[in-house]
Amino acid sequence: MNKQKFANNLLTIFGKSTPPSKQVVDTLWELLIYKDGLAVMPKLISYIKQRQQNRARWVGAIINSNIPLTFIAGAEDPISGKHMIEHYKKLIPNARVQEFVELGHYPQVENPDAITQAYLNFRYCQ
């Protein structure tokens, strides 16, 4: 992995109309390489196995939650976008979803004001 490959990968997961700025790429890259962070990356991928092992418990916790929940997501996210939003709606009766059709995998970076407002609307309009 180098900075250019990292930047190219970000372009594929950000929304088409909200590509990462040079400042965002530079900042995320600096965070990634801090204290040899690239060397840790292979260990972090274990979350995929954890998702499979704990799926029933984790999904059950969401389905059976007694607290209000909302799913805020970017629909253009190829990892967990439109397809995940639709799956979530099927799994969760009366699901609250705030879908941003133009945003990708990092909606909080791509449009922080909109994501903050979505959270505040959820938080204070219960």
Coordinates of N, CA and C in Angstrom, one line a residue:
M1 N 0.9 -1.2 0.0 CA 0.0 0.0 0.0 C 0.9 1.2 0.0
N2 N 0.6 2.1 -0.9 CA 1.2 3.5 -0.8 C 0.1 4.5 -0.9
K3 N 0.5 5.8 -0.7 CA -0.5 6.8 -0.7 C -1.3 6.9 -1.9
Q4 N -0.7 6.7 -3.1 CA -1.5 6.8 -4.3 C -2.6 5.7 -4.4
K5 N -2.2 4.5 -4.1 CA -3.2 3.4 -4.1 C -4.3 3.7 -3.1
F6 N -3.9 4.2 -1.9 CA -4.8 4.5 -0.9 C -5.8 5.6 -1.4
A7 N -5.3 6.6 -2.0 CA -6.2 7.7 -2.6 C -7.1 7.1 -3.7
N8 N -6.6 6.2 -4.5 CA -7.4 5.6 -5.6 C -8.5 4.7 -4.9
N9 N -8.2 4.0 -3.9 CA -9.2 3.2 -3.2 C -10.3 4.1 -2.6
L10 N -9.9 5.2 -2.0 CA -10.9 6.1 -1.4 C -11.8 6.6 -2.5
L11 N -11.3 6.9 -3.7 CA -12.1 7.4 -4.8 C -13.2 6.4 -5.1
T12 N -13.0 5.1 -5.0 CA -14.0 4.1 -5.3 C -15.0 3.9 -4.3
I13 N -14.8 4.4 -3.0 CA -15.8 4.2 -2.0 C -16.5 5.5 -1.5
F14 N -16.0 6.6 -2.0 CA -16.7 7.9 -1.7 C -17.7 8.1 -2.8
G15 N -18.7 8.9 -2.5 CA -19.7 9.2 -3.5 C -19.1 9.8 -4.8
K16 N -19.8 9.6 -5.9 CA -19.3 10.2 -7.2 C -19.2 11.7 -7.1
S17 N -20.1 12.3 -6.5 CA -20.2 13.8 -6.4 C -19.5 14.3 -5.2
T18 N -18.9 13.5 -4.4 CA -18.2 13.9 -3.1 C -16.9 13.3 -3.0
P19 N -16.0 13.3 -4.0 CA -14.7 12.7 -3.9 C -13.9 13.3 -2.8
P20 N -12.9 12.5 -2.2 CA -12.1 13.1 -1.2 C -11.2 14.2 -1.7
S21 N -11.1 15.2 -0.9 CA -10.2 16.3 -1.2 C -8.7 15.9 -1.0
K22 N -7.8 16.6 -1.5 CA -6.4 16.3 -1.2 C -6.1 16.4 0.3
Q23 N -6.7 17.3 1.0 CA -6.6 17.4 2.4 C -7.1 16.2 3.2
V24 N -8.3 15.7 2.7 CA -8.8 14.5 3.3 C -7.9 13.3 3.1
V25 N -7.4 13.1 1.9 CA -6.5 12.0 1.6 C -5.3 12.1 2.4
D26 N -4.7 13.3 2.5 CA -3.4 13.5 3.3 C -3.7 13.2 4.7
T27 N -4.8 13.7 5.3 CA -5.1 13.5 6.7 C -5.3 12.0 7.0
L28 N -6.1 11.4 6.2 CA -6.4 9.9 6.4 C -5.1 9.1 6.3
W29 N -4.3 9.5 5.3 CA -3.0 8.7 5.1 C -2.1 8.9 6.3
E30 N -2.0 10.1 6.8 CA -1.2 10.4 8.0 C -1.7 9.6 9.2
L31 N -3.0 9.5 9.4 CA -3.5 8.7 10.5 C -3.2 7.2 10.3
L32 N -3.3 6.8 9.0 CA -3.0 5.4 8.7 C -1.6 5.0 9.0
I33 N -0.6 5.8 8.6 CA 0.8 5.4 8.8 C 1.3 5.8 10.2
Y34 N 0.6 6.5 11.0 CA 1.1 6.9 12.3 C 1.5 5.6 13.1
K35 N 2.6 5.7 13.7 CA 3.2 4.6 14.5 C 3.1 3.3 13.7
D36 N 3.5 3.3 12.5 CA 3.6 2.1 11.6 C 2.2 1.4 11.5
G37 N 1.2 2.2 11.4 CA -0.2 1.7 11.3 C -0.4 0.7 10.2
L38 N 0.3 0.9 9.1 CA 0.1 -0.1 8.0 C 0.4 -1.5 8.4
A39 N 1.4 -1.7 9.3 CA 1.8 -3.0 9.7 C 0.6 -3.7 10.5
V40 N -0.3 -2.9 11.1 CA -1.4 -3.4 11.9 C -2.6 -3.8 11.0
M41 N -2.7 -3.3 9.8 CA -3.8 -3.4 9.0 C -4.3 -4.9 8.8
P42 N -3.4 -5.8 8.6 CA -3.8 -7.2 8.4 C -4.5 -7.8 9.6
K43 N -4.2 -7.3 10.8 CA -4.8 -7.8 12.0 C -6.3 -7.2 12.1
L44 N -6.5 -6.0 11.6 CA -7.8 -5.4 11.7 C -8.8 -6.0 10.9
I45 N -8.4 -6.7 9.8 CA -9.4 -7.4 8.9 C -10.1 -8.5 9.6
S46 N -9.7 -8.9 10.8 CA -10.4 -9.9 11.6 C -11.9 -9.6 11.9
Y47 N -12.2 -8.3 11.7 CA -13.6 -8.0 12.0 C -14.6 -8.7 11.0
I48 N -14.1 -9.1 9.9 CA -14.9 -9.9 8.9 C -15.3 -11.2 9.5
K49 N -14.4 -11.9 10.1 CA -14.7 -13.2 10.7 C -15.6 -13.0 12.0
Q50 N -15.3 -11.9 12.7 CA -16.1 -11.6 13.9 C -17.6 -11.3 13.5
R51 N -17.7 -10.6 12.4 CA -19.1 -10.4 11.9 C -19.9 -11.7 11.6
Q52 N -19.2 -12.6 11.0 CA -19.8 -13.9 10.7 C -20.1 -14.7 12.0
Q53 N -19.1 -14.7 12.9 CA -19.3 -15.5 14.1 C -20.4 -14.9 15.0
N54 N -20.5 -13.6 15.0 CA -21.4 -12.9 15.9 C -22.7 -12.4 15.3
R55 N -22.9 -12.7 14.1 CA -24.1 -12.1 13.3 C -25.4 -12.3 14.1
A56 N -25.7 -13.4 14.5 CA -27.0 -13.7 15.1 C -27.2 -12.8 16.4
R57 N -26.1 -12.7 17.2 CA -26.2 -11.9 18.4 C -26.3 -10.4 18.1
W58 N -25.4 -10.0 17.2 CA -25.4 -8.6 16.9 C -26.7 -8.1 16.2
V59 N -27.2 -8.9 15.2 CA -28.4 -8.5 14.5 C -29.6 -8.6 15.5
G60 N -29.6 -9.6 16.3 CA -30.6 -9.8 17.3 C -30.7 -8.6 18.2
A61 N -29.5 -8.1 18.6 CA -29.5 -6.9 19.5 C -30.1 -5.7 18.9
I62 N -29.9 -5.5 17.6 CA -30.5 -4.4 16.9 C -32.0 -4.6 16.7
I63 N -32.4 -5.8 16.3 CA -33.8 -6.1 16.1 C -34.6 -6.0 17.4
N64 N -34.0 -6.4 18.5 CA -34.8 -6.5 19.8 C -34.5 -5.3 20.7
S65 N -33.8 -4.2 20.1 CA -33.5 -3.1 21.0 C -34.7 -2.4 21.5
N66 N -34.6 -1.9 22.7 CA -35.7 -1.1 23.3 C -35.4 0.4 23.2
I67 N -34.3 0.7 22.7 CA -33.9 2.1 22.5 C -34.1 2.5 21.1
P68 N -34.4 3.8 20.8 CA -34.6 4.2 19.5 C -33.3 4.1 18.7
L69 N -33.4 3.7 17.5 CA -32.2 3.5 16.6 C -32.5 4.2 15.2
T70 N -31.5 4.7 14.6 CA -31.6 5.1 13.2 C -30.4 4.7 12.5
F71 N -30.5 4.4 11.2 CA -29.4 3.9 10.4 C -29.1 5.1 9.4
I72 N -28.0 5.7 9.5 CA -27.6 6.8 8.7 C -26.5 6.3 7.7
A73 N -26.8 6.4 6.4 CA -25.9 5.7 5.5 C -25.8 6.4 4.2
G74 N -24.7 6.3 3.5 CA -24.5 6.8 2.1 C -24.9 5.7 1.1
A75 N -25.9 5.9 0.3 CA -26.4 4.9 -0.7 C -25.3 4.5 -1.7
E76 N -24.4 5.4 -2.0 CA -23.4 5.1 -3.1 C -22.2 4.3 -2.5
D77 N -22.3 4.0 -1.3 CA -21.2 3.2 -0.7 C -21.2 1.7 -1.3
P78 N -20.2 1.3 -2.0 CA -20.2 0.0 -2.5 C -20.0 -1.1 -1.5
I79 N -19.6 -0.8 -0.3 CA -19.4 -1.7 0.8 C -20.7 -2.0 1.6
S80 N -21.3 -0.9 2.0 CA -22.5 -1.1 2.9 C -23.5 0.0 2.5
G81 N -23.7 0.2 1.3 CA -24.6 1.3 0.8 C -26.0 0.9 0.6
K82 N -26.5 1.1 -0.6 CA -28.0 0.9 -0.9 C -28.4 -0.5 -0.6
H83 N -27.6 -1.5 -1.0 CA -27.9 -2.9 -0.7 C -28.1 -3.2 0.8
M84 N -27.2 -2.5 1.6 CA -27.3 -2.7 3.1 C -28.5 -2.0 3.6
I85 N -28.8 -0.8 3.1 CA -30.0 -0.1 3.5 C -31.2 -0.9 3.3
E86 N -31.3 -1.5 2.1 CA -32.5 -2.3 1.8 C -32.6 -3.5 2.7
H87 N -31.4 -4.2 2.9 CA -31.4 -5.3 3.8 C -31.8 -5.0 5.2
Y88 N -31.3 -3.9 5.7 CA -31.7 -3.4 7.0 C -33.2 -3.1 7.2
K89 N -33.8 -2.5 6.1 CA -35.2 -2.3 6.2 C -36.0 -3.6 6.2
K90 N -35.5 -4.7 5.5 CA -36.2 -6.0 5.6 C -36.0 -6.6 6.9
L91 N -34.9 -6.5 7.6 CA -34.6 -7.1 8.9 C -35.3 -6.4 10.0
I92 N -35.4 -5.1 10.0 CA -35.9 -4.3 11.1 C -37.3 -3.8 10.8
P93 N -38.3 -4.3 11.5 CA -39.7 -3.7 11.3 C -39.7 -2.2 11.6
N94 N -40.3 -1.4 10.8 CA -40.4 0.0 11.0 C -39.1 0.7 11.2
A95 N -38.1 0.3 10.4 CA -36.7 0.8 10.6 C -36.7 2.3 10.3
R96 N -36.0 3.0 11.1 CA -35.7 4.4 10.8 C -34.4 4.4 10.0
V97 N -34.4 5.0 8.8 CA -33.3 5.1 8.0 C -33.2 6.5 7.4
Q98 N -32.0 7.1 7.5 CA -31.7 8.3 6.8 C -30.7 8.0 5.8
E99 N -31.2 7.9 4.5 CA -30.3 7.6 3.4 C -29.9 8.8 2.6
F100 N -28.6 8.9 2.4 CA -28.1 10.0 1.6 C -27.6 9.4 0.2
V101 N -28.4 9.7 -0.8 CA -28.2 9.0 -2.1 C -26.9 9.4 -2.7
E102 N -26.4 10.6 -2.4 CA -25.2 11.1 -3.1 C -23.9 10.7 -2.4
L103 N -24.0 10.2 -1.2 CA -22.8 9.9 -0.4 C -22.4 8.5 -0.4
G104 N -21.1 8.3 0.0 CA -20.5 6.9 -0.1 C -20.2 6.4 1.3
H105 N -19.1 5.7 1.4 CA -18.7 5.0 2.6 C -18.4 5.8 3.8
Y106 N -18.0 7.0 3.6 CA -17.6 7.9 4.7 C -18.5 9.2 4.7
P107 N -19.8 9.0 4.9 CA -20.7 10.2 4.8 C -20.4 11.3 5.8
Q108 N -19.8 10.9 6.9 CA -19.5 11.9 8.0 C -18.3 12.7 7.5
V109 N -17.5 12.3 6.5 CA -16.4 13.1 5.9 C -16.9 13.8 4.7
E110 N -17.8 13.1 3.9 CA -18.2 13.6 2.6 C -19.2 14.8 2.8
N111 N -20.0 14.8 3.8 CA -20.9 15.9 4.1 C -21.2 15.9 5.6
P112 N -20.2 16.4 6.4 CA -20.4 16.3 7.9 C -21.6 17.1 8.4
D113 N -21.9 18.3 7.7 CA -23.0 19.0 8.2 C -24.3 18.3 8.1
A114 N -24.5 17.6 6.9 CA -25.8 16.8 6.7 C -25.9 15.7 7.7
I115 N -24.8 15.0 7.9 CA -24.8 13.9 8.9 C -25.0 14.3 10.3
T116 N -24.4 15.4 10.7 CA -24.7 16.0 12.0 C -26.1 16.4 12.1
Q117 N -26.7 17.0 11.1 CA -28.1 17.4 11.2 C -29.0 16.2 11.2
A118 N -28.7 15.1 10.5 CA -29.5 13.9 10.5 C -29.5 13.3 11.9
Y119 N -28.3 13.3 12.6 CA -28.2 12.8 13.9 C -29.0 13.7 14.9
L120 N -28.8 15.0 14.8 CA -29.6 15.9 15.7 C -31.1 15.7 15.5
N121 N -31.5 15.6 14.2 CA -32.9 15.4 14.0 C -33.4 14.1 14.7
F122 N -32.7 13.1 14.6 CA -33.0 11.8 15.2 C -33.0 12.0 16.7
R123 N -31.9 12.6 17.3 CA -31.7 12.7 18.7 C -32.8 13.5 19.4
Y124 N -33.2 14.6 18.7 CA -34.1 15.6 19.4 C -35.5 15.5 18.9
C125 N -35.8 14.7 18.0 CA -37.2 14.6 17.4 C -37.8 13.2 17.7
Q126 N -37.6 12.7 18.9 CA -38.1 11.3 19.2 C -39.5 11.4 19.7

